Every structure is written in C-alpha cells, then in structure tokens.
mmCIF file of C-alpha atoms in Angstrom:
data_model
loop_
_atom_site.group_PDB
_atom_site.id
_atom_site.type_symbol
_atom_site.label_atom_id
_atom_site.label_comp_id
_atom_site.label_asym_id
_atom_site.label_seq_id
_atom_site.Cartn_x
_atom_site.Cartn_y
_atom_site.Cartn_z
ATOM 1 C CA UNK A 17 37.603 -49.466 235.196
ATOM 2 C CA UNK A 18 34.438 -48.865 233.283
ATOM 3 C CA UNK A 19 36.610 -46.369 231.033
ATOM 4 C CA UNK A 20 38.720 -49.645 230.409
ATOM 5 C CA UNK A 21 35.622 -51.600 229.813
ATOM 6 C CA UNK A 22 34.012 -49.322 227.058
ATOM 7 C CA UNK A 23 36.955 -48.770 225.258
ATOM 8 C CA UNK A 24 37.674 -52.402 225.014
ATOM 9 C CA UNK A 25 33.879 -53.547 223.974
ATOM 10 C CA UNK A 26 34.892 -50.300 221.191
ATOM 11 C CA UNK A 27 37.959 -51.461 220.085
ATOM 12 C CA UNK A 28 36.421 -54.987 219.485
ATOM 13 C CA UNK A 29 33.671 -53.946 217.866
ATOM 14 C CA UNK A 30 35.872 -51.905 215.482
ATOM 15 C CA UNK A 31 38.131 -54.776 215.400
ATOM 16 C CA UNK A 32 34.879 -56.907 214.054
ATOM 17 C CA UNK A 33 33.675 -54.427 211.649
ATOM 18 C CA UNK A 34 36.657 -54.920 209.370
ATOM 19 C CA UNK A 35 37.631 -58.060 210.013
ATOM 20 C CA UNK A 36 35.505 -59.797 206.898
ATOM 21 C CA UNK A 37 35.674 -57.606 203.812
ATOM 22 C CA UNK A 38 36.020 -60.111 201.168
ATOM 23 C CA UNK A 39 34.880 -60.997 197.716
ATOM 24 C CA UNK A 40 33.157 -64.287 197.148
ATOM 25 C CA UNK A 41 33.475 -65.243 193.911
ATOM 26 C CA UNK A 42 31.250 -67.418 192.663
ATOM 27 C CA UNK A 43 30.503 -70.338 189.322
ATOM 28 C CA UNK A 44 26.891 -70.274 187.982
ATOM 29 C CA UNK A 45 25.907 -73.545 187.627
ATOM 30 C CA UNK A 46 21.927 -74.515 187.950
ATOM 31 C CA UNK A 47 21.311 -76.588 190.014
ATOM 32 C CA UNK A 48 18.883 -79.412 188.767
ATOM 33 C CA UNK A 49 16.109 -80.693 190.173
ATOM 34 C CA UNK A 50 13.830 -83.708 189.332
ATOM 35 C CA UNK A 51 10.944 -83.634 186.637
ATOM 36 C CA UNK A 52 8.638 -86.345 185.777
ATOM 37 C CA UNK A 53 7.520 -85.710 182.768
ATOM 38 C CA UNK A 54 9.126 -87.385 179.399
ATOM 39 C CA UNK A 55 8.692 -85.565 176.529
ATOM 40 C CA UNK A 56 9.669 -85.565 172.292
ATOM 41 C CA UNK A 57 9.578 -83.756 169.535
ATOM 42 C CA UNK A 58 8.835 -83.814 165.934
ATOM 43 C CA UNK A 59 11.153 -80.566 164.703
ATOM 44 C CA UNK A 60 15.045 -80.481 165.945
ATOM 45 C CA UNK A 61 15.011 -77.924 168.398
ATOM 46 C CA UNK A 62 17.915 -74.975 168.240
ATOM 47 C CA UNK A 63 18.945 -73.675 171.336
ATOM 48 C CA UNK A 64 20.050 -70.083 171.692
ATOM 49 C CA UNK A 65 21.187 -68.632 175.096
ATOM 50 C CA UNK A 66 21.452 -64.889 175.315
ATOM 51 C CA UNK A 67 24.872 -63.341 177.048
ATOM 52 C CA UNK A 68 24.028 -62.171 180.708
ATOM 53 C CA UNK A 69 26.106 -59.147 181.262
ATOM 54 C CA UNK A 70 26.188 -59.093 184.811
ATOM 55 C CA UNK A 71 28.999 -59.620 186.679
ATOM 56 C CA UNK A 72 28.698 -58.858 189.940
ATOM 57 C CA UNK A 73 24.989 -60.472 191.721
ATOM 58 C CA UNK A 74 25.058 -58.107 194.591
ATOM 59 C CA UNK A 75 26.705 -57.403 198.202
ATOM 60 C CA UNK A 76 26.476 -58.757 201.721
ATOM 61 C CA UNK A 77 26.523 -56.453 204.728
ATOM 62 C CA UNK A 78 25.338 -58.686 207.960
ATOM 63 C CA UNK A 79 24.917 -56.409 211.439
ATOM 64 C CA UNK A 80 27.885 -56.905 212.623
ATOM 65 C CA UNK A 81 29.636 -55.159 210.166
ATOM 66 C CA UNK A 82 30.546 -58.183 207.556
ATOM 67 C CA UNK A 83 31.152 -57.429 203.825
ATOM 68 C CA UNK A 84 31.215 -59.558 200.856
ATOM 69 C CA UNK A 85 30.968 -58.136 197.200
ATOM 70 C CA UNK A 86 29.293 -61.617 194.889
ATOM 71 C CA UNK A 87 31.028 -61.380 191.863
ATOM 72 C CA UNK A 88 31.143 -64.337 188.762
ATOM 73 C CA UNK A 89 33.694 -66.361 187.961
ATOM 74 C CA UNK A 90 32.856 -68.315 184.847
ATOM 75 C CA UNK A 91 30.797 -67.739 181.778
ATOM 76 C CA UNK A 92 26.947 -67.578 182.541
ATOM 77 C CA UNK A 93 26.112 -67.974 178.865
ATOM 78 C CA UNK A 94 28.415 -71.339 178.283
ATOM 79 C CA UNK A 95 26.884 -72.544 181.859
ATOM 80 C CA UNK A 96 23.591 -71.788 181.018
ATOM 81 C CA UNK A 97 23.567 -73.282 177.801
ATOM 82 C CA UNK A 98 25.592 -76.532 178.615
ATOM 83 C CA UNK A 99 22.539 -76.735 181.499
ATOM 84 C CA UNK A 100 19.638 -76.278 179.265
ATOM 85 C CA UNK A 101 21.282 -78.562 176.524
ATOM 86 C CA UNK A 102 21.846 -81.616 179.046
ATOM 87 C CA UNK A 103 17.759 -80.406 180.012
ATOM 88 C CA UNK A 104 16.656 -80.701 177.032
ATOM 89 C CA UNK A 105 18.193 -84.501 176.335
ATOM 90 C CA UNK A 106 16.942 -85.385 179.975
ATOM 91 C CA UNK A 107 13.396 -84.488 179.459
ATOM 92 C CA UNK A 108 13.677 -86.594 176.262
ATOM 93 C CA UNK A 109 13.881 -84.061 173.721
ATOM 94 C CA UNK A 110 16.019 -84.724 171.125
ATOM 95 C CA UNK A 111 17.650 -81.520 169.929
ATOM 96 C CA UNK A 112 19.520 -82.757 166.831
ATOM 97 C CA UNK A 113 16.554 -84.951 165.770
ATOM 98 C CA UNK A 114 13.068 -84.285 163.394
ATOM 99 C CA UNK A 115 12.402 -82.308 160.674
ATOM 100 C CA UNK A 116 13.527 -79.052 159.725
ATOM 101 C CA UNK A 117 12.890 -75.914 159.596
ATOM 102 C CA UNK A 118 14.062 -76.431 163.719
ATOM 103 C CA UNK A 119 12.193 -74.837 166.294
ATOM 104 C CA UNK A 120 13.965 -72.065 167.487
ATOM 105 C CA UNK A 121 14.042 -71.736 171.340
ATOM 106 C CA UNK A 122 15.631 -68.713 173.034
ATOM 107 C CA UNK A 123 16.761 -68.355 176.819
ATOM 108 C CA UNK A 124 17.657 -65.251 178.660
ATOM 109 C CA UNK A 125 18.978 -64.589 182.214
ATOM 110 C CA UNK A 126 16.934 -61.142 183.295
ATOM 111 C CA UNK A 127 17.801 -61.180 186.441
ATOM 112 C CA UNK A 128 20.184 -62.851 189.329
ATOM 113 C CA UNK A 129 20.548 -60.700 192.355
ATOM 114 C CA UNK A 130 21.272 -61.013 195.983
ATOM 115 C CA UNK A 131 19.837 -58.511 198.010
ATOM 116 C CA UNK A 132 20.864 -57.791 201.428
ATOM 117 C CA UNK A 133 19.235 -55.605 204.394
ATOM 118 C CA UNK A 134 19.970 -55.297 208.153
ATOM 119 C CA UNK A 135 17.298 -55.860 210.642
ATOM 120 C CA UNK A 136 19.015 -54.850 213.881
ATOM 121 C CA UNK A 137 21.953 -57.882 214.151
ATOM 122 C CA UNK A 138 20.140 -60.169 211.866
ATOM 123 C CA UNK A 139 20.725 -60.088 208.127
ATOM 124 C CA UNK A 140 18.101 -60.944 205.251
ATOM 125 C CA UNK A 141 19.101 -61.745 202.225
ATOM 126 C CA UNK A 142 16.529 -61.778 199.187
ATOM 127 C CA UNK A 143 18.061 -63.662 196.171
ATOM 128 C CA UNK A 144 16.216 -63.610 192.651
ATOM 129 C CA UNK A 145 16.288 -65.090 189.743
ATOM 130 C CA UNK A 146 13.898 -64.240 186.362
ATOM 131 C CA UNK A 147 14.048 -66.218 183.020
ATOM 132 C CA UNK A 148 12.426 -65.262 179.492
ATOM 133 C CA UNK A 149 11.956 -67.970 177.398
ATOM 134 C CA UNK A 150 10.822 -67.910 174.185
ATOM 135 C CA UNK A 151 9.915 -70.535 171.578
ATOM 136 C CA UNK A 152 9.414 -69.369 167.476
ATOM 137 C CA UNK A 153 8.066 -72.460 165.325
ATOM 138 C CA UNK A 154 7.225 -70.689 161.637
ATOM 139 C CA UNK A 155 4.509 -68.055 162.236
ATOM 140 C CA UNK A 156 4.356 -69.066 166.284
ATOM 141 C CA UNK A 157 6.186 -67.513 168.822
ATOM 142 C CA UNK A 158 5.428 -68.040 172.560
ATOM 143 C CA UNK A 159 7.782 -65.846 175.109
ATOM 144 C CA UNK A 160 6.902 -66.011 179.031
ATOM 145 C CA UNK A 161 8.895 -65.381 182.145
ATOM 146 C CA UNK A 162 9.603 -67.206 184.804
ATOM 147 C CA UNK A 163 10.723 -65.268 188.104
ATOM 148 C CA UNK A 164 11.502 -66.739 191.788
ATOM 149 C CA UNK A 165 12.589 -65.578 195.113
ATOM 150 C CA UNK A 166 13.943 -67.329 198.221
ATOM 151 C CA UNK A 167 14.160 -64.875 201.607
ATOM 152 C CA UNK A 168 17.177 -66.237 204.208
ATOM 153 C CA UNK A 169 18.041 -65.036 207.320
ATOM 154 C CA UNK A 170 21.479 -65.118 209.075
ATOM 155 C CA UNK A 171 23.880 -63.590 212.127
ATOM 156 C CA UNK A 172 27.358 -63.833 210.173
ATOM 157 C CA UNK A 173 28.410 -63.395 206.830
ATOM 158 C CA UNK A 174 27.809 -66.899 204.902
ATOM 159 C CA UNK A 175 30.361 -68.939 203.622
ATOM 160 C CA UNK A 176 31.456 -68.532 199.848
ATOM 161 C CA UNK A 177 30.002 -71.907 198.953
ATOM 162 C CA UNK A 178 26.572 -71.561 200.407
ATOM 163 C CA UNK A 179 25.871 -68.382 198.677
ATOM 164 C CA UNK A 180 26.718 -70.211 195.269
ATOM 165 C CA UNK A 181 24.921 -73.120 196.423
ATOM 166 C CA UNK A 182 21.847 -71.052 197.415
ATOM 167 C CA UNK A 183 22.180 -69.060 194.199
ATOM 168 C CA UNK A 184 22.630 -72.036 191.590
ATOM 169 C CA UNK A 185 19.394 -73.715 193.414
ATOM 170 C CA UNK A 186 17.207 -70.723 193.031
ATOM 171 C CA UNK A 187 18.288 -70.445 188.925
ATOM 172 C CA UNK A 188 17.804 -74.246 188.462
ATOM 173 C CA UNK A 189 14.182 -74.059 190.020
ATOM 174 C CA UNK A 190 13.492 -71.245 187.923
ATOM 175 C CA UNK A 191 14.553 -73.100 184.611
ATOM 176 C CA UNK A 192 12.776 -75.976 185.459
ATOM 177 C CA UNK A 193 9.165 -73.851 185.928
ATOM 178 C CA UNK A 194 9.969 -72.999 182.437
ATOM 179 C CA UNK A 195 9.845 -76.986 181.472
ATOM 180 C CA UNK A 196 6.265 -77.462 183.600
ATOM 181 C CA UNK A 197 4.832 -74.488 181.352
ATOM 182 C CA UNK A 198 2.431 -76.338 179.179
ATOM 183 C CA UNK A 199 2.562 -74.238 176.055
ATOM 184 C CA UNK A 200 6.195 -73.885 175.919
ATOM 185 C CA UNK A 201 6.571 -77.636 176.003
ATOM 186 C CA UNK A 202 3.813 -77.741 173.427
ATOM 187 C CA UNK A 203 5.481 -75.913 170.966
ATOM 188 C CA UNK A 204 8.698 -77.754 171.276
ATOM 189 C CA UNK A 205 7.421 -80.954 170.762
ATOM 190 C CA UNK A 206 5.488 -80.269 167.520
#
C-alpha cells in the first residue's frame, strides 16, 4: 500500500511539473500614473524613441515546476513613443509649438526584465525597468537614467495578464520619475 502511495504522490508530481509550459505573450503599454505638475515650453520639443531590441523579458519557473517564457507582442518603440507623446501633451507641453531650432529629447528602453528564482515552493519574481533620457537644446545636453524594481512573491505560475499588468506599471512609474527630474523638465521648457 505505501508502494501504491509513493508512486501515486510521483506520478502527480510529474503530472504537475509539465502541466504549465506556456508562453505568455505580452503588449508593452506604460501604464500611467498621476502627476501634478503643469508645465510649457518656449522651443517645440522633438521626440525621438530609440528601438528596444528585446524580445523576450525573461522566464517564469515557480516550485512546483511551472514554466512560462515572457515574450512581446507589439512594437515597444511605437508604444513607447505614442506613451511619451500623449505625456508630453498631458503635462502641458506642447510639442508642435515655440520656436525653433526644437529641443531635441531622446528616450531609450535599457532594460525590461523579469527575473525569477525559487525559494523552496515559493517563487520571487524581480521585474526591472531602466530609462535614459536625454534632452540636447543647442550647446546643452542633459542625459540621466531612471531605473526601478518591484520584488513579488507567488505559489503558482501568474496569469498572462498580471504579468503584463505588473510589467506595464513598473515602465510607466519609471517614465514618470523621468518627468519629476527637475533639470530635464528645465531644459524642455526653455
């Protein structure tokens, strides 16, 4: 009987090891979050967003034997730049407005990864995201980066849409430290 016993509990956990190898495929979208401040400008502002490259953001592998490769769906670049554009207008810059020559402000996505590692049937997940920004008005150019990190912890492998939830939060906090940097904000709105 215990024979029958350990090679069920076996067979089961076999039977749970492979039973969630899957791909999540996910949309980058920032997520936005509030901001105060109100801002202008004197110079049109022209927007470039670098290409991210990437196109996977890591893999999942929870205790119990779970898989899940994060791979990218859509165009980072478009999504990034559509985001920063509607930003830009929202904070009350006007991009297409003021005199010329146009500052010249330049976003790039470093870094978006999702890190996982087991601690014994508990998973933690580490999910990053880093930003350079750089603003060049005539002889001034300002570049800084903006990095953040968010730790979770979960039992099971997470559903598809909380991962790209998770992730598109974490990038739209990280764009938005960019907008509460002092100097960058200076420089656009001379």
């Amino acid at each position: 009987m215990k024979a029958l016993i350990a090679s069920s509990l076996v067979l089961v956990a076999l039977g749970l090891q492979g039973c969630a190898n899957t791909t999540h495929t996910i949309n980058i979208e920032p997520q936005d979050t509030t901001l105060e401040a109100q801002y202008s400008n004197q110079r049109q502002i022209h927007l470039v967003v670098k290409p991210f490259q990437e196109t996977s953001v890591g893999h999942i592998k929870t205790g119990i034997g779970e898989k899940a490769d994060i791979e990218i769906g859509n165009n980072v670049q478009q999504a990034l730049s559509d985001y920063m554009n509607n930003k830009l207008n929202m904070l009350g810059f006007k991009t297409n407005q003021g005199q010329l020559p146009a500052t010249l402000f330049t976003i790039e996505l470093n870094e978006l990864s999702y890190v996982t590692k087991t601690i014994a049937l508990k998973t933690e997940a580490k999910l990053t995201s880093q930003i350079r920004a750089t603003v060049s008005q005539g002889e001034q150019t300002y570049t800084t980066t903006f990095k953040s990190e968010k730790v979770d912890q979960y039992g099971t492998l997470p559903d598809r849409d909380v991962v790209e939830s998770e992730i598109n939060e974490l990038l739209g906090k990280t764009i938005d430290r960019a907008f509460k940097d002092k100097k960058l904000v200076q420089l656009l709105g001379q």
